[in-house]
């Protein structure tokens, strides 16, 4: 394990009076809290993700890839303390990027061919948790079921972004990646979301047979110095980006019978097409 001292660790070393002055907990609480910022980034192999760039050598056909979009929801973030206990990160409710236990990460900036995106980007998640020393992180890619089947037209931010929404029954696109490839120059896309959902009376869903919410866990994280990197090259390493199954969209829209989804779902440790997943480390730790 790499030696590191997070701001949480350092807080424990502060004199008691100073500790009281910096604590975020309310008077009378049994525990005090510490703010935390998680830093994220998107890369394609060793290169930073950016709209307007073209990347080479992706997937089984070593295709080129020019981005149109890269956004995703993450939720249910927890950090592991030195006692091995997982503590939830209570997200700041900023009215824009974070709501309840959910946060939107947005790596596109509406430049180049990312014309359906937004100029604003987001690569951090902020919140608080009990003071202590933490060395591991886990989170879900996706929207919790209780928030996934609401009406996007009246939903609070960031759930009001229509580009990340399928419909009331299907819910949200947990991860949206789009771009032009060598063989699919007009557009290849990956939209991850729940499928086979049962409609509820009056709208929404009562359940979904395929939740499709991958859980990511990372150990030995220095929250002072590390960035958590989503690597598109690793995610798409076993996918053919230049062709698609006849009668299906160009790419993967999470269809249970679309074989184009299988290698990407497998990388995310999600079952598909009755095949056991072979997960890849699609999120890695990188020193800033």
PDB file of N, CA and C in Angstrom, residues 28-67:
ATOM      1  N   UNK A  28     -23.692  19.241  19.213  1.00  0.00           N
ATOM      2  CA  UNK A  28     -24.484  18.167  19.755  1.00  0.00           C
ATOM      3  C   UNK A  28     -24.351  16.862  18.995  1.00  0.00           C
ATOM      4  N   UNK A  29     -23.771  16.895  17.763  1.00  0.00           N
ATOM      5  CA  UNK A  29     -23.559  15.665  17.020  1.00  0.00           C
ATOM      6  C   UNK A  29     -22.508  14.826  17.723  1.00  0.00           C
ATOM      7  N   UNK A  30     -22.630  13.503  17.613  1.00  0.00           N
ATOM      8  CA  UNK A  30     -21.637  12.621  18.202  1.00  0.00           C
ATOM      9  C   UNK A  30     -20.366  12.602  17.369  1.00  0.00           C
ATOM     10  N   UNK A  31     -20.459  12.871  16.082  1.00  0.00           N
ATOM     11  CA  UNK A  31     -19.294  12.846  15.208  1.00  0.00           C
ATOM     12  C   UNK A  31     -19.208  14.155  14.447  1.00  0.00           C
ATOM     13  N   UNK A  32     -17.987  14.521  14.077  1.00  0.00           N
ATOM     14  CA  UNK A  32     -17.777  15.675  13.222  1.00  0.00           C
ATOM     15  C   UNK A  32     -17.463  15.190  11.823  1.00  0.00           C
ATOM     16  N   UNK A  33     -17.616  16.089  10.883  1.00  0.00           N
ATOM     17  CA  UNK A  33     -17.444  15.684   9.492  1.00  0.00           C
ATOM     18  C   UNK A  33     -16.329  16.481   8.841  1.00  0.00           C
ATOM     19  N   UNK A  34     -15.877  15.949   7.728  1.00  0.00           N
ATOM     20  CA  UNK A  34     -14.777  16.539   6.972  1.00  0.00           C
ATOM     21  C   UNK A  34     -15.191  16.656   5.511  1.00  0.00           C
ATOM     22  N   UNK A  35     -14.940  17.808   4.886  1.00  0.00           N
ATOM     23  CA  UNK A  35     -15.254  17.904   3.460  1.00  0.00           C
ATOM     24  C   UNK A  35     -14.279  17.076   2.622  1.00  0.00           C
ATOM     25  N   UNK A  36     -14.742  16.623   1.486  1.00  0.00           N
ATOM     26  CA  UNK A  36     -13.891  15.830   0.589  1.00  0.00           C
ATOM     27  C   UNK A  36     -14.274  16.143  -0.851  1.00  0.00           C
ATOM     28  N   UNK A  37     -13.264  16.287  -1.694  1.00  0.00           N
ATOM     29  CA  UNK A  37     -13.475  16.433  -3.135  1.00  0.00           C
ATOM     30  C   UNK A  37     -12.822  15.262  -3.851  1.00  0.00           C
ATOM     31  N   UNK A  38     -13.598  14.566  -4.658  1.00  0.00           N
ATOM     32  CA  UNK A  38     -13.073  13.494  -5.502  1.00  0.00           C
ATOM     33  C   UNK A  38     -12.812  14.068  -6.885  1.00  0.00           C
ATOM     34  N   UNK A  39     -11.628  13.792  -7.417  1.00  0.00           N
ATOM     35  CA  UNK A  39     -11.243  14.295  -8.742  1.00  0.00           C
ATOM     36  C   UNK A  39     -11.331  13.170  -9.763  1.00  0.00           C
ATOM     37  N   UNK A  40     -12.004  13.439 -10.867  1.00  0.00           N
ATOM     38  CA  UNK A  40     -12.168  12.456 -11.939  1.00  0.00           C
ATOM     39  C   UNK A  40     -11.603  13.010 -13.241  1.00  0.00           C
ATOM     40  N   UNK A  41     -11.337  12.126 -14.182  1.00  0.00           N
ATOM     41  CA  UNK A  41     -10.887  12.523 -15.516  1.00  0.00           C
ATOM     42  C   UNK A  41     -11.308  11.447 -16.502  1.00  0.00           C
ATOM     43  N   UNK A  42     -11.345  11.822 -17.771  1.00  0.00           N
ATOM     44  CA  UNK A  42     -11.590  10.856 -18.846  1.00  0.00           C
ATOM     45  C   UNK A  42     -10.363  10.818 -19.739  1.00  0.00           C
ATOM     46  N   UNK A  43      -9.940   9.625 -20.076  1.00  0.00           N
ATOM     47  CA  UNK A  43      -8.797   9.447 -20.974  1.00  0.00           C
ATOM     48  C   UNK A  43      -9.107   8.376 -22.004  1.00  0.00           C
ATOM     49  N   UNK A  44      -8.342   8.395 -23.077  1.00  0.00           N
ATOM     50  CA  UNK A  44      -8.359   7.320 -24.069  1.00  0.00           C
ATOM     51  C   UNK A  44      -6.944   6.769 -24.087  1.00  0.00           C
ATOM     52  N   UNK A  45      -6.714   5.709 -23.327  1.00  0.00           N
ATOM     53  CA  UNK A  45      -5.351   5.231 -23.112  1.00  0.00           C
ATOM     54  C   UNK A  45      -4.572   6.278 -22.322  1.00  0.00           C
ATOM     55  N   UNK A  46      -3.463   6.724 -22.901  1.00  0.00           N
ATOM     56  CA  UNK A  46      -2.626   7.719 -22.220  1.00  0.00           C
ATOM     57  C   UNK A  46      -3.001   9.149 -22.587  1.00  0.00           C
ATOM     58  N   UNK A  47      -3.982   9.317 -23.468  1.00  0.00           N
ATOM     59  CA  UNK A  47      -4.340  10.655 -23.931  1.00  0.00           C
ATOM     60  C   UNK A  47      -5.584  11.162 -23.208  1.00  0.00           C
ATOM     61  N   UNK A  48      -5.592  12.456 -22.908  1.00  0.00           N
ATOM     62  CA  UNK A  48      -6.765  13.066 -22.288  1.00  0.00           C
ATOM     63  C   UNK A  48      -7.928  13.089 -23.274  1.00  0.00           C
ATOM     64  N   UNK A  49      -9.117  12.797 -22.764  1.00  0.00           N
ATOM     65  CA  UNK A  49     -10.323  12.869 -23.599  1.00  0.00           C
ATOM     66  C   UNK A  49     -10.640  14.331 -23.887  1.00  0.00           C
ATOM     67  N   UNK A  50     -10.941  14.613 -25.157  1.00  0.00           N
ATOM     68  CA  UNK A  50     -11.324  15.983 -25.516  1.00  0.00           C
ATOM     69  C   UNK A  50     -12.143  15.948 -26.794  1.00  0.00           C
ATOM     70  N   UNK A  51     -13.213  16.700 -26.820  1.00  0.00           N
ATOM     71  CA  UNK A  51     -13.960  16.871 -28.056  1.00  0.00           C
ATOM     72  C   UNK A  51     -13.050  17.554 -29.072  1.00  0.00           C
ATOM     73  N   UNK A  52     -13.210  17.176 -30.354  1.00  0.00           N
ATOM     74  CA  UNK A  52     -12.378  17.758 -31.405  1.00  0.00           C
ATOM     75  C   UNK A  52     -11.114  16.966 -31.686  1.00  0.00           C
ATOM     76  N   UNK A  53     -10.809  15.967 -30.816  1.00  0.00           N
ATOM     77  CA  UNK A  53      -9.634  15.133 -31.032  1.00  0.00           C
ATOM     78  C   UNK A  53     -10.048  13.823 -31.702  1.00  0.00           C
ATOM     79  N   UNK A  54      -9.100  13.171 -32.339  1.00  0.00           N
ATOM     80  CA  UNK A  54      -9.324  11.844 -32.901  1.00  0.00           C
ATOM     81  C   UNK A  54      -8.281  10.896 -32.314  1.00  0.00           C
ATOM     82  N   UNK A  55      -8.760   9.752 -31.843  1.00  0.00           N
ATOM     83  CA  UNK A  55      -7.901   8.764 -31.189  1.00  0.00           C
ATOM     84  C   UNK A  55      -7.792   7.536 -32.099  1.00  0.00           C
ATOM     85  N   UNK A  56      -6.645   6.902 -32.087  1.00  0.00           N
ATOM     86  CA  UNK A  56      -6.389   5.762 -32.968  1.00  0.00           C
ATOM     87  C   UNK A  56      -6.213   4.474 -32.167  1.00  0.00           C
ATOM     88  N   UNK A  57      -6.539   3.354 -32.840  1.00  0.00           N
ATOM     89  CA  UNK A  57      -6.225   2.042 -32.284  1.00  0.00           C
ATOM     90  C   UNK A  57      -7.192   1.524 -31.250  1.00  0.00           C
ATOM     91  N   UNK A  58      -8.482   1.869 -31.362  1.00  0.00           N
ATOM     92  CA  UNK A  58      -9.454   1.419 -30.362  1.00  0.00           C
ATOM     93  C   UNK A  58     -10.177   0.153 -30.818  1.00  0.00           C
ATOM     94  N   UNK A  59     -10.457  -0.716 -29.856  1.00  0.00           N
ATOM     95  CA  UNK A  59     -11.259  -1.910 -30.103  1.00  0.00           C
ATOM     96  C   UNK A  59     -10.510  -2.981 -30.878  1.00  0.00           C
ATOM     97  N   UNK A  60     -11.266  -4.026 -31.243  1.00  0.00           N
ATOM     98  CA  UNK A  60     -10.651  -5.185 -31.896  1.00  0.00           C
ATOM     99  C   UNK A  60     -10.167  -4.888 -33.301  1.00  0.00           C
ATOM    100  N   UNK A  61     -10.690  -3.842 -33.930  1.00  0.00           N
ATOM    101  CA  UNK A  61     -10.276  -3.494 -35.294  1.00  0.00           C
ATOM    102  C   UNK A  61      -9.310  -2.311 -35.303  1.00  0.00           C
ATOM    103  N   UNK A  62      -8.858  -1.884 -34.115  1.00  0.00           N
ATOM    104  CA  UNK A  62      -7.958  -0.731 -33.985  1.00  0.00           C
ATOM    105  C   UNK A  62      -8.513   0.468 -34.741  1.00  0.00           C
ATOM    106  N   UNK A  63      -9.749   0.752 -34.468  1.00  0.00           N
ATOM    107  CA  UNK A  63     -10.478   1.812 -35.147  1.00  0.00           C
ATOM    108  C   UNK A  63     -10.044   3.192 -34.649  1.00  0.00           C
ATOM    109  N   UNK A  64     -10.357   4.213 -35.456  1.00  0.00           N
ATOM    110  CA  UNK A  64     -10.237   5.588 -34.984  1.00  0.00           C
ATOM    111  C   UNK A  64     -11.528   5.971 -34.262  1.00  0.00           C
ATOM    112  N   UNK A  65     -11.453   6.988 -33.411  1.00  0.00           N
ATOM    113  CA  UNK A  65     -12.629   7.407 -32.646  1.00  0.00           C
ATOM    114  C   UNK A  65     -12.568   8.913 -32.442  1.00  0.00           C
ATOM    115  N   UNK A  66     -13.593   9.617 -32.956  1.00  0.00           N
ATOM    116  CA  UNK A  66     -13.727  11.062 -32.749  1.00  0.00           C
ATOM    117  C   UNK A  66     -14.956  11.292 -31.871  1.00  0.00           C
ATOM    118  N   UNK A  67     -14.804  11.816 -30.669  1.00  0.00           N
ATOM    119  CA  UNK A  67     -15.928  11.882 -29.715  1.00  0.00           C
ATOM    120  C   UNK A  67     -17.054  12.809 -30.131  1.00  0.00           C
TER     121      UNK A  67
END
